[in-house]
Short mmCIF file of C-alpha atoms in Angstrom, two decimals:
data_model
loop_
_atom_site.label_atom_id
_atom_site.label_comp_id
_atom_site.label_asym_id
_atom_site.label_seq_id
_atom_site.Cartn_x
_atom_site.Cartn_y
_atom_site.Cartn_z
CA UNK A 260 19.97 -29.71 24.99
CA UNK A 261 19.09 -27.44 27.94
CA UNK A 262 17.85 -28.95 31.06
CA UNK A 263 14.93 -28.17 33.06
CA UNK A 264 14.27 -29.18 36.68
CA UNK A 265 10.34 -30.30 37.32
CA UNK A 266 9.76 -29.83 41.69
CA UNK A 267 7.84 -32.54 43.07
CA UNK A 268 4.59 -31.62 45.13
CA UNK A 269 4.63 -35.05 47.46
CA UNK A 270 7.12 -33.51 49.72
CA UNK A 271 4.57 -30.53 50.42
CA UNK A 272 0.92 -32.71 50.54
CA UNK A 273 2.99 -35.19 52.95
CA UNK A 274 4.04 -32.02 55.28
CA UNK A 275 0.50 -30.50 54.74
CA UNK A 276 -0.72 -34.30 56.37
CA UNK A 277 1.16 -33.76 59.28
CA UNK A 278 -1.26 -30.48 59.90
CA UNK A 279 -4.35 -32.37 59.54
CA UNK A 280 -3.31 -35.63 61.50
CA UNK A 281 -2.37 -32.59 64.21
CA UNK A 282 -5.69 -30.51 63.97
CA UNK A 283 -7.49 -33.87 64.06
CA UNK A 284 -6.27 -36.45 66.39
CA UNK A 285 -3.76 -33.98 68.47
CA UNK A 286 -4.95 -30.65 70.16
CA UNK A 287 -3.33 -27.72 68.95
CA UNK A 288 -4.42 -24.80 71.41
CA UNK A 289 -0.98 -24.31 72.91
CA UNK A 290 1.82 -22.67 71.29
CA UNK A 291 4.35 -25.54 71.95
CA UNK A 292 1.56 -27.67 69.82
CA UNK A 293 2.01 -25.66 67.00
CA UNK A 294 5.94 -26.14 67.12
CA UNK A 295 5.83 -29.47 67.86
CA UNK A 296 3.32 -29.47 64.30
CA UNK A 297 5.90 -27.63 62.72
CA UNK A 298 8.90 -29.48 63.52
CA UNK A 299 7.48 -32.99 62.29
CA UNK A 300 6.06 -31.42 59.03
CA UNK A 301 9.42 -29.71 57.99
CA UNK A 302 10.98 -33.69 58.94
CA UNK A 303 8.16 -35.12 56.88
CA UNK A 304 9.06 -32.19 54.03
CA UNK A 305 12.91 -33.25 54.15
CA UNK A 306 12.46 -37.28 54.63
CA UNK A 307 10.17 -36.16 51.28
CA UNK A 308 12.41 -35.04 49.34
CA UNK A 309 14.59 -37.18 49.86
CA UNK A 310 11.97 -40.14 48.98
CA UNK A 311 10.69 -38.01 45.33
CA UNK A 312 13.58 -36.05 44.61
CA UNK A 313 12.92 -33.42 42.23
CA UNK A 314 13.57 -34.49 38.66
CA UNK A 315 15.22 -33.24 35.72
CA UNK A 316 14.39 -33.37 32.15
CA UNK A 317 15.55 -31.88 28.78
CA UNK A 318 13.51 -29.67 25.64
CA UNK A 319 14.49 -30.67 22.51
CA UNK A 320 15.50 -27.72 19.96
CA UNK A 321 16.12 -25.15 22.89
CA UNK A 322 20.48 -25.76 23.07
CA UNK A 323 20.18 -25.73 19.16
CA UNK A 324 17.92 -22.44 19.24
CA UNK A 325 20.34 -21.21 21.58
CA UNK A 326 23.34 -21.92 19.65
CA UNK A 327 21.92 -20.34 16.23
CA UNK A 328 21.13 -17.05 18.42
CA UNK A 329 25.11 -17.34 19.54
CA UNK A 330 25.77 -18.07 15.50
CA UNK A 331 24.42 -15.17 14.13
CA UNK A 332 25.05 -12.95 16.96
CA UNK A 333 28.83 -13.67 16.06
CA UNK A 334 28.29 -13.52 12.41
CA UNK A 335 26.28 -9.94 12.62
CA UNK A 336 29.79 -9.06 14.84
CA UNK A 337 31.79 -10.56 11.90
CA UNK A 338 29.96 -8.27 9.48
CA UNK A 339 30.08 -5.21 11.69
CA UNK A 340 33.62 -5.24 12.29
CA UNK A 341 34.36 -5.93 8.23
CA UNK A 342 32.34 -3.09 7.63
CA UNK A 343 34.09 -0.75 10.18
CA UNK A 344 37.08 -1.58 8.69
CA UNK A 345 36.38 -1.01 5.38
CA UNK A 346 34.80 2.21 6.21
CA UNK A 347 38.09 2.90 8.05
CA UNK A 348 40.19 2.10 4.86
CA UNK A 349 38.23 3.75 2.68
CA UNK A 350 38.52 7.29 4.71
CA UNK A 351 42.31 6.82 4.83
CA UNK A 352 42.65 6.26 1.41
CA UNK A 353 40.16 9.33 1.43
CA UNK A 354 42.51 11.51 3.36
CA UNK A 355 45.49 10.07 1.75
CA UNK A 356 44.21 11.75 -1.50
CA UNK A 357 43.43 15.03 0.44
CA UNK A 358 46.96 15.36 1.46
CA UNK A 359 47.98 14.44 -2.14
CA UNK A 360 45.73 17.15 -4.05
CA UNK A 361 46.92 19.72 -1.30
CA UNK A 362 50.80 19.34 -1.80
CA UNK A 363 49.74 19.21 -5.84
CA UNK A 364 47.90 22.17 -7.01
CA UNK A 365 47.03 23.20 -10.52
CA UNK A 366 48.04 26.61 -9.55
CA UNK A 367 44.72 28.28 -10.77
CA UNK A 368 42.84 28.46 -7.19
CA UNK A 369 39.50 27.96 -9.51
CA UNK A 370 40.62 24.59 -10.56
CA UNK A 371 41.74 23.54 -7.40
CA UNK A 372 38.33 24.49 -5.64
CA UNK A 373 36.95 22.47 -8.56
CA UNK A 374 38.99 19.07 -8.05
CA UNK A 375 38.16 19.21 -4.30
CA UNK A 376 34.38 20.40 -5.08
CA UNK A 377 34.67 16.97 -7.24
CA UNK A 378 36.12 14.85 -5.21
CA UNK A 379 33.97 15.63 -2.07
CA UNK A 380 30.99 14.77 -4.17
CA UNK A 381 32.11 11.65 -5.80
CA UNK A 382 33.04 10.56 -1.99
CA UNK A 383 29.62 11.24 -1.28
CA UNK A 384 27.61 9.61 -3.64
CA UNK A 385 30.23 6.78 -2.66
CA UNK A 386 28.96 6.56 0.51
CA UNK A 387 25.43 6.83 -0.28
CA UNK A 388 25.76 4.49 -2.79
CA UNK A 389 26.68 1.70 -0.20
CA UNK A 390 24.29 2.89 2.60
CA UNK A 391 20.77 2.61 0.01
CA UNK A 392 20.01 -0.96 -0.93
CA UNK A 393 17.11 -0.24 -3.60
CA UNK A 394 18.82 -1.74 -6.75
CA UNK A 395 17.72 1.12 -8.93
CA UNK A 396 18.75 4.05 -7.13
CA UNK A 397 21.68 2.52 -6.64
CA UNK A 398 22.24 2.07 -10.28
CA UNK A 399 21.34 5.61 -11.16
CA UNK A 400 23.60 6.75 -8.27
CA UNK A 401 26.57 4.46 -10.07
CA UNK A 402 25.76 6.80 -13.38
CA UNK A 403 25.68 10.05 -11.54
CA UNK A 404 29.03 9.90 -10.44
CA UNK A 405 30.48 8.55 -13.40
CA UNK A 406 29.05 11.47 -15.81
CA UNK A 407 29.71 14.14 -12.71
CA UNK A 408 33.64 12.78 -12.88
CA UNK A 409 33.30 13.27 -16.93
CA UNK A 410 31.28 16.71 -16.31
CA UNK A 411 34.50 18.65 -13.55
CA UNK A 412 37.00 16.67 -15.49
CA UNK A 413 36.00 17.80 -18.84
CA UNK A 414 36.68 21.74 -17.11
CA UNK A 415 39.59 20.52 -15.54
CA UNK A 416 41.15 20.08 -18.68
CA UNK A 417 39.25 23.28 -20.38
CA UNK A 418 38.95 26.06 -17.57
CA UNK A 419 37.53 28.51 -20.11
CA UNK A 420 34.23 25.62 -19.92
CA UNK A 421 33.46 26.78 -16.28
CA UNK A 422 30.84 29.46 -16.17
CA UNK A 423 28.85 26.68 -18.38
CA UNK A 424 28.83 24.43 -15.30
CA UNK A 425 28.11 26.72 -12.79
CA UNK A 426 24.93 26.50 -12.55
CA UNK A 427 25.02 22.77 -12.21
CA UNK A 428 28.12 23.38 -9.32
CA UNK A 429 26.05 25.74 -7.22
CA UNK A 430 22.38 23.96 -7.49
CA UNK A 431 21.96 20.71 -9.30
CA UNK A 432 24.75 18.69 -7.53
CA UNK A 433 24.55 19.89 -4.13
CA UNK A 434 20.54 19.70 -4.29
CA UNK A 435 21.10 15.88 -5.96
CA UNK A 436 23.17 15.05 -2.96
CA UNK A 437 20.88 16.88 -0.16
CA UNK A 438 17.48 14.77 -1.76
CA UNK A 439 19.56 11.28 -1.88
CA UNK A 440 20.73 12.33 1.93
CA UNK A 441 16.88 12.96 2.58
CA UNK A 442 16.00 9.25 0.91
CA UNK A 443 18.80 7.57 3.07
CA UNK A 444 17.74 8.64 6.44
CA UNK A 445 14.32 7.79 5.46
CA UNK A 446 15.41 4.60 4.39
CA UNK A 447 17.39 3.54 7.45
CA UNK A 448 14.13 4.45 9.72
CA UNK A 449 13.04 0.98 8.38
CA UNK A 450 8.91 1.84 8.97
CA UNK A 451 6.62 2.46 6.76
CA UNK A 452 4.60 6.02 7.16
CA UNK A 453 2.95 8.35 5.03
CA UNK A 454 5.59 11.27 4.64
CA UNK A 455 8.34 8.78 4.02
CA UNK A 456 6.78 6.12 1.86
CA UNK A 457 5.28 9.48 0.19
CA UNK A 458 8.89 11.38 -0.02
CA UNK A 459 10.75 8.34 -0.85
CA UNK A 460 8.29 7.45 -4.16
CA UNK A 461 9.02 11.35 -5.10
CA UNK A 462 12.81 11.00 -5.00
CA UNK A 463 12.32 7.62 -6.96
CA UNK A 464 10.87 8.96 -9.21
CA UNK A 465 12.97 12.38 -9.75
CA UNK A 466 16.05 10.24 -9.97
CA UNK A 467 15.29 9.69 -13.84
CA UNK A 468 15.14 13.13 -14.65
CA UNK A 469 18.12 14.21 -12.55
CA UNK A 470 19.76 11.82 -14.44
CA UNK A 471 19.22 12.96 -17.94
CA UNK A 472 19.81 16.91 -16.56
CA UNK A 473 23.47 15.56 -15.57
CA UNK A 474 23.48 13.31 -19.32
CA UNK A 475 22.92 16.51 -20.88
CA UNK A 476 25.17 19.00 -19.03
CA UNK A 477 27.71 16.53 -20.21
CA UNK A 478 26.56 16.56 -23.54
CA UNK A 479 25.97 20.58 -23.62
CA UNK A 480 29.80 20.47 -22.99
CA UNK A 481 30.85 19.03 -26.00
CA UNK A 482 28.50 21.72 -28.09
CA UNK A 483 31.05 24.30 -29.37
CA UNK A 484 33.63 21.68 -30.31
CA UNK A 485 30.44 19.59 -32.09
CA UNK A 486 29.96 22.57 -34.54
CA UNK A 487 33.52 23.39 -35.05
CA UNK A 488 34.05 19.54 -36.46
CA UNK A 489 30.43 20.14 -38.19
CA UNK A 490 31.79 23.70 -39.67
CA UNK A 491 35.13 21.67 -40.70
CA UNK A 492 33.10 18.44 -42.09
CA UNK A 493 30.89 21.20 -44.08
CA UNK A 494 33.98 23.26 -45.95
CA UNK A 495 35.59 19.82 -46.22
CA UNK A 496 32.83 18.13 -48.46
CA UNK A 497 32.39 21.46 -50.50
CA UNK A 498 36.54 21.63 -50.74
CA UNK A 499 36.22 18.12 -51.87
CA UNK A 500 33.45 19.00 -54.32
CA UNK A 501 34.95 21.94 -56.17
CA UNK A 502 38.10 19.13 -57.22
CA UNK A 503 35.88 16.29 -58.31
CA UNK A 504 37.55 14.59 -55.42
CA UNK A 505 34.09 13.23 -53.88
CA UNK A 506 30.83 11.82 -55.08
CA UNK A 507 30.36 8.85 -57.97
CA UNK A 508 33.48 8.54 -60.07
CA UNK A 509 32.90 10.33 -63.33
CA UNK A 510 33.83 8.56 -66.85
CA UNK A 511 36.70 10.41 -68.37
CA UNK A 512 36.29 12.18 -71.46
CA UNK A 513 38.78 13.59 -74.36
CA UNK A 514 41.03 16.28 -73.25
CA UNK A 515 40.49 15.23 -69.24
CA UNK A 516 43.66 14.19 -67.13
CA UNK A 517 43.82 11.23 -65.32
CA UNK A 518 40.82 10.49 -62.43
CA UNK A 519 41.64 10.71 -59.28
CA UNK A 520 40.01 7.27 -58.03
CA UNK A 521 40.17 7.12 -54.26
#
């Protein structure tokens, strides 16, 4: 517990006596009075002291307020330095890659603009991702970069699918990642005002649209091999029809070869 000292005030009304037994029974009209006065009330004052000492006590709670503020200082230090550290792993694993993709290169200088154009991004919404604590942003920020991996990849492994993503290169990513920037800072001011709570509730609610624009980008992908298999299913069936090979089974009849049964 932390002490506390409490003065005693008898050593100072004993010395303020002396003054008034002085200025009553003694004359004080010459200088060497007032010494005289002076020197027996700072005796009085010490003998005083000596005689009520001044006294210590103890608050209760105070050492054990003290040592929770010392507690969570250290803890708050704890978490600082884990996060410093992870942030520095994670940007040498980060440059690690960059040296990686440089020495490897698809050797189409589209492509390779493209896998660092995705990487940068999905490093991005990485970080922005651990920085914004709303649960549902978060969520949607989880989905984002899994279908924008799907999305470049998909061209990776198709070049001639670029020019259908370059719209969404030049102005739907880069806009996605300037708004959830914008929502960040806003959110780390940690006050509550009318352009932030005000831009913040826009950006919430944007985030489900932005969402299904990159769901169907994704999707759009996928649309010329969709009606190639549908154009194959289609002759297929009719290929299938023309030989009696689908449908109900049909009961043979005289002069019919064996039925295919499948």
């Amino acid at each position: 517990m932390a002490k506390r000292t409490k003065h005693s005030v008898i050593p100072i009304y004993l010395a303020g006596a002396v003054w008034l037994v002085f200025g009553l029974f003694f004359s004080l009209y010459r200088p060497g009075d007032y010494v005289l006065c002076a020197v027996v009330s700072a005796a009085v004052f010490i003998l005083g002291k000596a005689i009520f000492p001044d006294k210590q006590y103890q608050l209760p709670g105070e050492e054990d307020q003290e040592a929770r503020k010392k507690a969570e200082a250290a803890h708050a230090a704890r978490e600082q330095a884990q996060k410093d550290r992870e942030e520095r792993e994670r940007r040498e694993k980060e440059e690690e890659a960059r040296r990686k993709r440089q020495a490897q290169t698809t050797g189409n200088p589209e492509i390779d603009k493209l896998i660092l154009e995705r990487d940068r991004a999905l490093s991005e919404m990485r970080r922005l991702n651990d920085s914004i604590e709303d649960e549902t942003i978060s969520a949607q920020i989880d989905h984002l970069e899994e279908v924008t991996r799907q999305i470049i990849d998909q061209v990776i492994q198709e070049p001639k699918k670029l020019p259908q993503i370059r719209r969404f290169l030049n102005y739907f990513l880069p806009t996605t990642l300037k708004i959830l920037n914008a929502y960040d800072r806003m959110d780390a001011v940690g006050i509550s005002g009318e352009n932030i709570d005000a831009t913040k509730a826009k950006v919430e609610a944007m985030m489900g649209t932005i969402v299904q624009a990159f769901d169907k980008q994704l999707d759009a992908l996928f649309g010329a091999e969709a009606m190639d298999i549908s154009t194959d299913i289609t002759v297929m069936e009719n290929l299938l029809a023309q030989e009696g090979l689908s449908g109900p089974e049909r009961p043979k009849t005289s002069g019919e070869g064996t039925t295919l049964e499948l």
